[in-house]
Short mmCIF file of C-alpha atoms in Angstrom, two decimals:
data_model
loop_
_atom_site.label_atom_id
_atom_site.label_comp_id
_atom_site.label_asym_id
_atom_site.label_seq_id
_atom_site.Cartn_x
_atom_site.Cartn_y
_atom_site.Cartn_z
CA UNK A 1 -14.93 -1.12 8.79
CA UNK A 2 -13.86 -2.60 5.44
CA UNK A 3 -10.87 -4.80 4.95
CA UNK A 4 -8.14 -3.47 2.67
CA UNK A 5 -5.49 -5.34 0.81
CA UNK A 6 -2.57 -4.76 -1.56
CA UNK A 7 -2.84 -5.95 -5.14
CA UNK A 8 -2.81 -9.76 -5.15
CA UNK A 9 0.36 -11.08 -6.70
CA UNK A 10 -0.49 -14.63 -7.79
CA UNK A 11 1.69 -16.79 -9.94
CA UNK A 12 -0.34 -19.40 -11.77
CA UNK A 13 1.58 -22.68 -12.12
CA UNK A 14 0.69 -24.85 -15.05
CA UNK A 15 1.80 -28.37 -14.20
CA UNK A 16 -0.93 -29.60 -11.87
CA UNK A 17 -3.11 -26.62 -11.40
CA UNK A 18 -1.12 -25.26 -8.47
CA UNK A 19 -0.65 -21.53 -7.91
CA UNK A 20 1.12 -19.57 -5.22
CA UNK A 21 -0.67 -16.66 -3.70
CA UNK A 22 1.29 -13.91 -1.92
CA UNK A 23 -1.31 -11.52 -0.53
CA UNK A 24 -1.90 -9.04 2.27
CA UNK A 25 -3.33 -8.93 5.73
CA UNK A 26 -6.57 -10.66 4.89
CA UNK A 27 -4.92 -13.81 3.54
CA UNK A 28 -5.89 -16.91 5.47
CA UNK A 29 -2.73 -18.71 4.31
CA UNK A 30 -0.04 -17.81 1.76
CA UNK A 31 1.51 -21.27 1.16
CA UNK A 32 0.96 -23.18 -2.14
CA UNK A 33 -2.47 -24.62 -2.83
CA UNK A 34 -2.63 -28.28 -1.80
CA UNK A 35 -4.48 -30.63 -1.80
CA UNK A 36 -7.01 -31.33 -4.57
CA UNK A 37 -6.03 -28.16 -6.40
CA UNK A 38 -2.62 -29.78 -6.33
CA UNK A 39 0.80 -28.12 -6.32
CA UNK A 40 2.66 -31.43 -6.02
CA UNK A 41 4.11 -31.16 -9.49
CA UNK A 42 4.18 -27.39 -9.67
CA UNK A 43 6.74 -25.68 -11.82
CA UNK A 44 8.88 -22.84 -10.44
CA UNK A 45 7.64 -19.24 -10.80
CA UNK A 46 10.37 -18.52 -13.38
CA UNK A 47 9.15 -21.42 -15.57
CA UNK A 48 5.48 -20.46 -15.11
CA UNK A 49 6.20 -16.92 -16.29
CA UNK A 50 7.39 -18.25 -19.56
CA UNK A 51 4.09 -20.13 -20.17
CA UNK A 52 1.22 -18.62 -22.11
CA UNK A 53 -1.08 -16.55 -19.94
CA UNK A 54 -4.27 -18.23 -18.61
CA UNK A 55 -7.35 -17.73 -20.70
CA UNK A 56 -10.03 -15.70 -19.05
CA UNK A 57 -12.73 -15.63 -21.71
CA UNK A 58 -14.12 -18.93 -20.42
CA UNK A 59 -14.95 -17.45 -16.95
CA UNK A 60 -18.62 -16.62 -16.70
CA UNK A 61 -19.93 -13.56 -14.81
CA UNK A 62 -22.59 -14.73 -12.32
CA UNK A 63 -25.63 -12.49 -12.60
CA UNK A 64 -29.05 -11.96 -11.23
CA UNK A 65 -31.92 -9.56 -12.05
CA UNK A 66 -32.40 -7.57 -15.24
CA UNK A 67 -29.38 -7.23 -17.51
CA UNK A 68 -31.16 -4.44 -19.44
CA UNK A 69 -31.96 -2.29 -16.47
CA UNK A 70 -30.69 1.27 -16.29
CA UNK A 71 -29.03 0.32 -12.97
CA UNK A 72 -26.26 -2.28 -12.92
CA UNK A 73 -24.35 -3.30 -9.79
CA UNK A 74 -21.19 -5.30 -9.58
CA UNK A 75 -20.17 -6.68 -6.16
CA UNK A 76 -16.49 -7.67 -5.58
CA UNK A 77 -16.16 -9.99 -2.63
CA UNK A 78 -14.04 -12.70 -1.12
CA UNK A 79 -15.40 -15.82 0.43
CA UNK A 80 -12.89 -15.49 3.31
CA UNK A 81 -13.81 -11.83 4.06
CA UNK A 82 -16.05 -11.54 7.18
CA UNK A 83 -17.47 -8.14 6.01
CA UNK A 84 -18.51 -9.90 2.71
CA UNK A 85 -20.23 -12.60 4.74
CA UNK A 86 -22.05 -9.98 6.74
CA UNK A 87 -23.18 -8.23 3.57
CA UNK A 88 -24.32 -11.47 1.98
CA UNK A 89 -26.38 -12.49 5.05
CA UNK A 90 -27.96 -9.16 5.58
CA UNK A 91 -27.96 -6.19 3.07
CA UNK A 92 -27.72 -8.47 0.05
CA UNK A 93 -30.94 -10.27 1.01
CA UNK A 94 -32.67 -6.87 1.31
CA UNK A 95 -31.17 -5.77 -2.05
CA UNK A 96 -32.40 -8.98 -3.64
CA UNK A 97 -35.95 -8.59 -2.29
CA UNK A 98 -36.20 -4.86 -3.12
CA UNK A 99 -34.55 -4.68 -6.47
CA UNK A 100 -33.19 -7.91 -7.95
CA UNK A 101 -36.07 -10.38 -7.66
CA UNK A 102 -38.47 -7.89 -9.29
CA UNK A 103 -35.96 -7.04 -12.10
CA UNK A 104 -35.57 -3.45 -11.18
CA UNK A 105 -31.75 -3.79 -11.43
CA UNK A 106 -29.08 -6.11 -12.74
CA UNK A 107 -26.54 -7.58 -10.29
CA UNK A 108 -23.17 -9.25 -10.95
CA UNK A 109 -21.00 -11.05 -8.32
CA UNK A 110 -17.27 -11.23 -8.91
CA UNK A 111 -14.93 -13.18 -6.72
CA UNK A 112 -11.78 -11.71 -5.13
CA UNK A 113 -8.98 -14.11 -4.16
CA UNK A 114 -7.07 -13.14 -0.95
CA UNK A 115 -5.85 -16.68 -0.51
CA UNK A 116 -6.13 -20.29 -1.60
CA UNK A 117 -9.18 -20.96 0.48
CA UNK A 118 -11.17 -18.27 -1.29
CA UNK A 119 -10.17 -19.83 -4.59
CA UNK A 120 -11.30 -23.31 -3.43
CA UNK A 121 -14.63 -21.86 -2.24
CA UNK A 122 -15.07 -20.18 -5.65
CA UNK A 123 -14.41 -23.45 -7.49
CA UNK A 124 -17.07 -25.18 -5.36
CA UNK A 125 -19.63 -22.35 -5.83
CA UNK A 126 -19.10 -22.49 -9.62
CA UNK A 127 -19.22 -26.32 -9.68
CA UNK A 128 -23.01 -26.42 -10.13
CA UNK A 129 -23.13 -23.73 -12.73
CA UNK A 130 -25.17 -20.58 -12.77
CA UNK A 131 -28.27 -22.17 -11.42
CA UNK A 132 -26.66 -23.27 -8.16
CA UNK A 133 -24.02 -20.51 -7.82
CA UNK A 134 -25.85 -18.02 -5.65
CA UNK A 135 -27.40 -20.62 -3.46
CA UNK A 136 -24.00 -22.23 -2.79
CA UNK A 137 -22.52 -18.78 -2.24
CA UNK A 138 -25.05 -18.05 0.47
CA UNK A 139 -24.24 -21.43 2.12
CA UNK A 140 -20.53 -20.73 1.98
CA UNK A 141 -20.92 -17.32 3.61
CA UNK A 142 -23.39 -18.69 6.19
CA UNK A 143 -20.90 -21.23 7.31
CA UNK A 144 -17.76 -19.08 6.80
CA UNK A 145 -16.78 -19.02 10.49
CA UNK A 146 -16.78 -22.85 10.57
CA UNK A 147 -15.16 -23.93 7.32
CA UNK A 148 -12.43 -21.28 7.39
CA UNK A 149 -11.31 -22.49 10.84
CA UNK A 150 -11.59 -26.22 10.11
CA UNK A 151 -7.84 -26.61 10.56
CA UNK A 152 -5.55 -28.30 7.97
CA UNK A 153 -6.09 -27.62 4.27
CA UNK A 154 -7.57 -31.06 3.72
CA UNK A 155 -10.11 -30.39 6.46
CA UNK A 156 -11.07 -27.08 4.92
CA UNK A 157 -11.51 -28.71 1.52
CA UNK A 158 -13.76 -31.38 3.09
CA UNK A 159 -15.90 -28.70 4.75
CA UNK A 160 -16.38 -27.00 1.41
CA UNK A 161 -17.13 -30.32 -0.17
CA UNK A 162 -19.83 -30.86 2.48
CA UNK A 163 -21.46 -27.56 1.42
CA UNK A 164 -21.30 -28.70 -2.20
CA UNK A 165 -23.01 -31.99 -1.28
CA UNK A 166 -25.71 -30.17 0.60
CA UNK A 167 -26.36 -28.21 -2.57
CA UNK A 168 -26.86 -31.37 -4.52
CA UNK A 169 -23.42 -31.98 -5.99
CA UNK A 170 -21.90 -35.46 -5.75
CA UNK A 171 -18.27 -36.25 -4.92
CA UNK A 172 -17.31 -36.98 -8.53
CA UNK A 173 -18.48 -33.54 -9.64
CA UNK A 174 -16.72 -31.84 -6.73
CA UNK A 175 -13.52 -33.74 -7.32
CA UNK A 176 -13.50 -32.75 -10.95
CA UNK A 177 -14.13 -29.09 -10.16
CA UNK A 178 -11.50 -28.88 -7.39
CA UNK A 179 -8.89 -30.63 -9.56
CA UNK A 180 -9.39 -28.36 -12.55
CA UNK A 181 -6.04 -26.67 -12.58
CA UNK A 182 -6.66 -24.78 -15.85
CA UNK A 183 -9.86 -23.33 -14.38
CA UNK A 184 -7.99 -22.26 -11.24
CA UNK A 185 -5.36 -20.45 -13.36
CA UNK A 186 -8.08 -18.78 -15.43
CA UNK A 187 -9.96 -17.64 -12.31
CA UNK A 188 -6.88 -16.06 -10.80
CA UNK A 189 -6.07 -14.30 -14.10
CA UNK A 190 -9.71 -13.20 -14.45
CA UNK A 191 -9.70 -11.67 -10.97
CA UNK A 192 -6.39 -9.82 -11.70
CA UNK A 193 -7.90 -8.36 -14.89
CA UNK A 194 -11.01 -7.29 -13.02
CA UNK A 195 -9.01 -5.79 -10.19
CA UNK A 196 -6.95 -3.69 -12.54
CA UNK A 197 -9.98 -2.66 -14.63
CA UNK A 198 -12.07 -1.48 -11.67
CA UNK A 199 -9.27 -0.51 -9.23
CA UNK A 200 -10.51 -2.80 -6.53
CA UNK A 201 -8.64 -2.41 -3.26
CA UNK A 202 -11.09 -3.52 -0.57
CA UNK A 203 -13.93 -5.96 -0.10
CA UNK A 204 -16.82 -5.78 -0.45
CA UNK A 205 -16.63 -3.10 -3.10
CA UNK A 206 -19.42 -2.13 -5.49
CA UNK A 207 -19.50 -0.70 -8.98
CA UNK A 208 -22.81 1.05 -9.49
CA UNK A 209 -23.33 2.21 -13.02
CA UNK A 210 -19.58 2.49 -13.49
CA UNK A 211 -18.78 4.31 -10.19
CA UNK A 212 -16.87 2.57 -7.42
CA UNK A 213 -18.17 2.51 -3.84
CA UNK A 214 -16.71 0.84 -0.74
CA UNK A 215 -18.79 -1.03 1.75
CA UNK A 216 -21.74 1.00 3.02
CA UNK A 217 -24.98 0.62 5.03
CA UNK A 218 -27.90 -0.67 3.00
CA UNK A 219 -29.85 2.55 3.47
CA UNK A 220 -27.05 4.47 1.74
CA UNK A 221 -26.94 2.01 -1.08
CA UNK A 222 -30.73 2.21 -1.47
CA UNK A 223 -30.50 5.99 -1.81
CA UNK A 224 -27.95 5.60 -4.62
CA UNK A 225 -30.00 2.99 -6.43
CA UNK A 226 -33.30 4.99 -6.12
CA UNK A 227 -31.60 8.15 -7.43
CA UNK A 228 -30.16 6.22 -10.36
CA UNK A 229 -33.55 4.65 -11.20
CA UNK A 230 -35.10 8.09 -11.32
CA UNK A 231 -32.57 9.51 -13.85
#
């Protein structure tokens, strides 16, 4: 059963990188982001709306496989979504072995932000750049049940930092990534653009050669891919 959610209404706040997320039933928490991605000096929503929109061109799509393949898959997923964790730890590993590692298809992963914790996880996963992104993503999903339930926001941040350190990042790198307010705003704006463009209303969702699919068994996805490769 896939999780569904209403369109995320996020107000990016310019002052210290804080943003307020008002989301649906899958949100872990809907209070302002704090700490590290700090809202201590956040402006009001009215003031933020008057600011220039966050730039999204700097946000890199994270990809694997063959960008020139006739079959391209985009996955939309949230780091706080249990169904996304289940997909990552199971079907995605099969997909990677069967089609991605041998360059039969191209694969793009795009983050969905239900809540502030998903954003923090995204900022940690992107902290090591493209080379470390998918490895950190696997670690975040593997430990999802632990870090999401760590308790206070500071404890959750520290659990995510531990994952980053296990991936080879140091504290200075992690602090810089988590305190990058402009990057946080850009990521939220980027997600909102993607959500509207691809009409994403559940996670995980997949765009396979331009057609949207909801979560499905791997066998069903394999049939779709094989049919597309034969065209």
